[in-house]
PDB file of C-alpha atoms in Angstrom:
ATOM      1  CA  MET A 407     119.839 103.956  90.566  1.00 61.00           C
ATOM      2  CA  ASP A 408     119.481 101.937  87.513  1.00 87.00           C
ATOM      3  CA  ASP A 409     116.102 102.738  86.173  1.00 89.00           C
ATOM      4  CA  GLU A 410     115.835  99.179  84.459  1.00 91.00           C
ATOM      5  CA  LEU A 411     116.628  97.568  87.765  1.00 90.00           C
ATOM      6  CA  LYS A 412     113.847  99.593  89.434  1.00 89.00           C
ATOM      7  CA  GLU A 413     111.366  98.953  86.877  1.00 91.00           C
ATOM      8  CA  ARG A 414     112.159  95.108  86.808  1.00 88.00           C
ATOM      9  CA  PHE A 415     111.910  95.101  90.588  1.00 88.00           C
ATOM     10  CA  PHE A 416     108.271  96.846  90.437  1.00 88.00           C
ATOM     11  CA  ASN A 417     107.154  94.528  87.628  1.00 88.00           C
ATOM     12  CA  THR A 418     108.068  91.570  89.761  1.00 86.00           C
ATOM     13  CA  MET A 419     106.375  92.690  92.679  1.00 85.00           C
ATOM     14  CA  MET A 420     103.143  93.032  90.598  1.00 85.00           C
ATOM     15  CA  CYS A 421     103.679  89.669  89.657  1.00 82.00           C
ATOM     16  CA  PHE A 422     103.716  88.088  93.211  1.00 79.00           C
ATOM     17  CA  ARG A 423     100.730  90.002  93.768  1.00 78.00           C
ATOM     18  CA  LYS A 424      99.089  88.228  90.781  1.00 78.00           C
ATOM     19  CA  LEU A 425     100.694  84.808  92.102  1.00 75.00           C
ATOM     20  CA  GLU A 426      98.621  85.498  95.396  1.00 74.00           C
ATOM     21  CA  ALA A 427      95.772  85.957  93.256  1.00 73.00           C
ATOM     22  CA  ALA A 428      96.154  82.625  91.727  1.00 69.00           C
ATOM     23  CA  PHE A 429      96.392  80.812  94.962  1.00 67.00           C
ATOM     24  CA  SER A 430      93.132  82.634  95.916  1.00 68.00           C
ATOM     25  CA  ILE A 431      91.231  82.005  92.701  1.00 67.00           C
ATOM     26  CA  GLU A 432      92.214  78.411  92.892  1.00 62.00           C
ATOM     27  CA  CYS A 433      91.219  78.244  96.685  1.00 64.00           C
ATOM     28  CA  GLU A 434      87.662  79.946  96.288  1.00 73.00           C
ATOM     29  CA  MET A 435      88.703  82.649  99.080  1.00 81.00           C
ATOM     30  CA  GLN A 436      91.580  85.335  99.582  1.00 83.00           C
ATOM     31  CA  MET A 437      94.710  83.861 101.387  1.00 83.00           C
ATOM     32  CA  ASN A 438      93.768  85.800 104.643  1.00 86.00           C
ATOM     33  CA  GLU A 439      90.114  84.328 104.655  1.00 89.00           C
ATOM     34  CA  MET A 440      91.820  80.815 104.004  1.00 87.00           C
ATOM     35  CA  ALA A 441      94.415  81.451 106.956  1.00 87.00           C
ATOM     36  CA  ILE A 442      92.046  82.637 109.419  1.00 89.00           C
ATOM     37  CA  LEU A 443      89.446  79.690 108.521  1.00 89.00           C
ATOM     38  CA  HIS A 444      92.457  77.270 108.877  1.00 85.00           C
ATOM     39  CA  ASN A 445      93.164  78.742 112.216  1.00 85.00           C
ATOM     40  CA  ILE A 446      89.614  78.265 113.195  1.00 84.00           C
ATOM     41  CA  THR A 447      89.051  74.733 111.926  1.00 80.00           C
ATOM     42  CA  GLY A 448      92.731  73.530 113.011  1.00 72.00           C
ATOM     43  CA  ASN A 449      93.105  74.640 116.693  1.00 49.00           C
ATOM     44  CA  CYS A 450      89.743  73.676 118.280  1.00 44.00           C
ATOM     45  CA  SER A 451      89.956  72.020 121.528  1.00 40.00           C
ATOM     46  CA  CYS A 452      86.224  71.325 122.205  1.00 43.00           C
ATOM     47  CA  GLN A 453      84.969  67.737 121.540  1.00 42.00           C
ATOM     48  CA  GLU A 454      82.916  68.626 118.223  1.00 47.00           C
ATOM     49  CA  CYS A 455      86.142  70.415 117.006  1.00 44.00           C
ATOM     50  CA  THR A 456      83.897  73.317 115.435  1.00 45.00           C
ATOM     51  CA  CYS A 457      84.314  76.196 117.697  1.00 51.00           C
ATOM     52  CA  MET A 458      87.113  78.434 119.263  1.00 59.00           C
ATOM     53  CA  ASN A 459      87.979  81.872 120.472  1.00 59.00           C
ATOM     54  CA  LEU A 460      90.154  83.120 117.611  1.00 69.00           C
ATOM     55  CA  ASP A 461      93.557  84.854 118.852  1.00 71.00           C
ATOM     56  CA  VAL A 462      93.154  87.963 117.103  1.00 77.00           C
ATOM     57  CA  PRO A 463      96.533  89.505 117.934  1.00 79.00           C
ATOM     58  CA  LYS A 464      98.203  86.328 116.841  1.00 80.00           C
ATOM     59  CA  MET A 465      96.553  86.525 113.464  1.00 79.00           C
ATOM     60  CA  GLN A 466      97.267  90.022 113.108  1.00 82.00           C
ATOM     61  CA  GLU A 467     100.772  89.475 113.438  1.00 82.00           C
ATOM     62  CA  LYS A 468     100.794  86.430 111.277  1.00 80.00           C
ATOM     63  CA  LEU A 469      98.969  88.116 108.570  1.00 82.00           C
ATOM     64  CA  GLN A 470     100.460  91.637 109.232  1.00 82.00           C
ATOM     65  CA  ILE A 471      96.722  93.074 108.970  1.00 85.00           C
ATOM     66  CA  SER A 472      95.071  95.273 111.494  1.00 87.00           C
ATOM     67  CA  LYS A 473      92.282  94.485 113.831  1.00 86.00           C
ATOM     68  CA  PRO A 474      89.597  95.861 111.929  1.00 91.00           C
ATOM     69  CA  ALA A 475      90.934  93.741 109.143  1.00 90.00           C
ATOM     70  CA  VAL A 476      90.541  90.697 110.747  1.00 89.00           C
ATOM     71  CA  SER A 477      86.950  91.670 111.760  1.00 89.00           C
ATOM     72  CA  TYR A 478      86.334  92.397 107.985  1.00 93.00           C
ATOM     73  CA  ILE A 479      87.555  89.039 107.005  1.00 92.00           C
ATOM     74  CA  LEU A 480      85.420  87.162 109.897  1.00 92.00           C
ATOM     75  CA  ASN A 481      82.339  89.171 108.351  1.00 93.00           C
ATOM     76  CA  ALA A 482      83.179  87.905 104.803  1.00 93.00           C
ATOM     77  CA  LEU A 483      83.280  84.421 106.321  1.00 94.00           C
ATOM     78  CA  GLU A 484      80.251  84.461 107.934  1.00 94.00           C
ATOM     79  CA  LYS A 485      78.540  86.098 105.099  1.00 94.00           C
ATOM     80  CA  LYS A 486      79.380  83.043 102.996  1.00 93.00           C
ATOM     81  CA  ASN A 487      78.120  80.735 105.615  1.00 94.00           C
ATOM     82  CA  TYR A 488      81.492  79.535 106.544  1.00 93.00           C
ATOM     83  CA  ILE A 489      81.511  80.401 110.312  1.00 92.00           C
ATOM     84  CA  VAL A 490      78.832  81.298 112.974  1.00 91.00           C
ATOM     85  CA  ARG A 491      79.571  83.925 115.766  1.00 87.00           C
ATOM     86  CA  GLU A 492      77.986  83.575 119.023  1.00 86.00           C
ATOM     87  CA  ILE A 493      78.259  84.963 122.498  1.00 84.00           C
ATOM     88  CA  ASP A 494      80.261  82.375 124.606  1.00 79.00           C
ATOM     89  CA  PRO A 495      77.793  81.018 127.311  1.00 83.00           C
ATOM     90  CA  LYS A 496      80.803  80.430 129.607  1.00 83.00           C
ATOM     91  CA  ASP A 497      82.327  83.832 129.373  1.00 81.00           C
ATOM     92  CA  ARG A 498      79.282  86.573 127.734  1.00 82.00           C
ATOM     93  CA  ARG A 499      82.584  89.057 127.099  1.00 81.00           C
ATOM     94  CA  LYS A 500      83.918  86.516 124.514  1.00 79.00           C
ATOM     95  CA  ILE A 501      82.639  85.467 121.052  1.00 80.00           C
ATOM     96  CA  THR A 502      82.612  81.819 120.260  1.00 81.00           C
ATOM     97  CA  ILE A 503      83.474  81.349 116.369  1.00 85.00           C
ATOM     98  CA  SER A 504      81.925  77.865 114.916  1.00 83.00           C
ATOM     99  CA  THR A 505      82.652  76.763 111.622  1.00 89.00           C
ATOM    100  CA  THR A 506      79.702  75.550 109.639  1.00 92.00           C
ATOM    101  CA  PRO A 507      79.622  72.254 107.366  1.00 93.00           C
ATOM    102  CA  GLU A 508      80.178  74.687 104.373  1.00 93.00           C
ATOM    103  CA  GLY A 509      83.261  76.268 106.272  1.00 91.00           C
ATOM    104  CA  GLU A 510      84.672  72.945 107.114  1.00 90.00           C
ATOM    105  CA  ALA A 511      84.417  71.736 103.437  1.00 91.00           C
ATOM    106  CA  ALA A 512      85.816  75.009 102.299  1.00 90.00           C
ATOM    107  CA  ALA A 513      88.522  74.693 104.433  1.00 88.00           C
ATOM    108  CA  GLU A 514      89.397  71.256 103.331  1.00 89.00           C
ATOM    109  CA  ARG A 515      88.935  72.015  99.605  1.00 88.00           C
ATOM    110  CA  SER A 516      91.215  75.200  99.854  1.00 86.00           C
ATOM    111  CA  LEU A 517      93.890  73.325 101.539  1.00 85.00           C
ATOM    112  CA  GLU A 518      94.072  70.413  98.867  1.00 87.00           C
ATOM    113  CA  ARG A 519      94.020  73.349  96.224  1.00 85.00           C
ATOM    114  CA  TYR A 520      96.638  75.225  97.838  1.00 83.00           C
ATOM    115  CA  ASP A 521      98.855  72.130  98.279  1.00 87.00           C
ATOM    116  CA  ALA A 522      98.502  71.201  94.686  1.00 87.00           C
ATOM    117  CA  VAL A 523      99.326  74.535  93.466  1.00 85.00           C
ATOM    118  CA  TRP A 524     102.392  74.576  95.972  1.00 87.00           C
ATOM    119  CA  SER A 525     103.369  71.300  94.760  1.00 93.00           C
ATOM    120  CA  ASP A 526     103.490  72.171  91.281  1.00 91.00           C
ATOM    121  CA  ILE A 527     105.454  75.312  91.960  1.00 90.00           C
ATOM    122  CA  LEU A 528     107.802  73.566  94.035  1.00 94.00           C
ATOM    123  CA  THR A 529     108.561  70.909  91.621  1.00 96.00           C
ATOM    124  CA  ARG A 530     108.859  73.445  88.526  1.00 96.00           C
ATOM    125  CA  PHE A 531     111.059  76.131  90.431  1.00 95.00           C
ATOM    126  CA  GLY A 532     112.822  73.524  92.563  1.00 96.00           C
ATOM    127  CA  GLU A 533     113.418  73.156  96.337  1.00 96.00           C
ATOM    128  CA  ASP A 534     116.872  74.820  96.165  1.00 97.00           C
ATOM    129  CA  ASN A 535     115.713  77.694  94.425  1.00 96.00           C
ATOM    130  CA  MET A 536     112.577  78.056  96.730  1.00 95.00           C
ATOM    131  CA  ARG A 537     115.004  78.179  99.769  1.00 96.00           C
ATOM    132  CA  GLN A 538     117.046  80.757  98.194  1.00 96.00           C
ATOM    133  CA  LEU A 539     114.151  83.072  96.833  1.00 93.00           C
ATOM    134  CA  LEU A 540     112.787  82.568 100.504  1.00 92.00           C
ATOM    135  CA  ASP A 541     116.033  83.606 102.109  1.00 95.00           C
ATOM    136  CA  LEU A 542     116.376  86.582  99.797  1.00 93.00           C
ATOM    137  CA  LEU A 543     112.723  87.523 100.326  1.00 90.00           C
ATOM    138  CA  THR A 544     113.259  87.405 104.261  1.00 90.00           C
ATOM    139  CA  ASP A 545     116.280  89.567 103.855  1.00 92.00           C
ATOM    140  CA  LEU A 546     114.358  92.123 102.056  1.00 89.00           C
ATOM    141  CA  ASN A 547     111.574  92.169 104.446  1.00 84.00           C
ATOM    142  CA  GLU A 548     113.949  92.631 107.306  1.00 88.00           C
ATOM    143  CA  LEU A 549     115.830  95.527 105.376  1.00 89.00           C
ATOM    144  CA  TYR A 550     112.177  97.084 104.693  1.00 85.00           C
ATOM    145  CA  ALA A 551     111.235  96.511 108.447  1.00 83.00           C
ATOM    146  CA  SER A 552     114.555  98.261 109.451  1.00 88.00           C
ATOM    147  CA  MET A 553     113.458 101.156 107.325  1.00 87.00           C
ATOM    148  CA  ASP A 554     110.254 101.587 109.610  1.00 76.00           C
ATOM    149  CA  PRO A 555     109.648  98.947 112.534  1.00 61.00           C
ATOM    150  CA  LYS A 556     105.698  99.181 111.905  1.00 64.00           C
ATOM    151  CA  LYS A 557     106.305  97.379 108.534  1.00 58.00           C
ATOM    152  CA  LYS A 558     108.047  94.315 110.041  1.00 57.00           C
ATOM    153  CA  CYS A 559     106.774  90.825 108.643  1.00 60.00           C
ATOM    154  CA  SER A 560     106.827  87.839 110.674  1.00 54.00           C
ATOM    155  CA  LYS A 561     108.891  85.102 109.300  1.00 51.00           C
TER     156      LYS A 561
END
């Protein structure tokens, strides 16, 4: 294998990590925290629209993380006073997750900032280039997953 190509691939992957960090800094929270907080605030069916039972397996698959990682993220969100967890009065085996006013505001701010960063990247990089990049990254993820099925990333 061409060592220069291998080095370039490595450096590019490290830059992608920096890109995620840039989104996180702009949005005041890690990408996984943002995804879970948005899942909580965006999928509520109660009248006040502030509580739900988080579909942990769905979030694990979407974010490609373990169940303990989801618990760690929920602890971090609770520590930031973005969510409150309580025993569900209808079913004491379940935990109800409620967003706080701070959590609602943080979710709104993070979405606005994420959209602004995304819009800037898309404008500068171009929609056609982005579609091509996403197609290539999807192919790379599928190749990687075929090497070990436990490494499969969802699309």
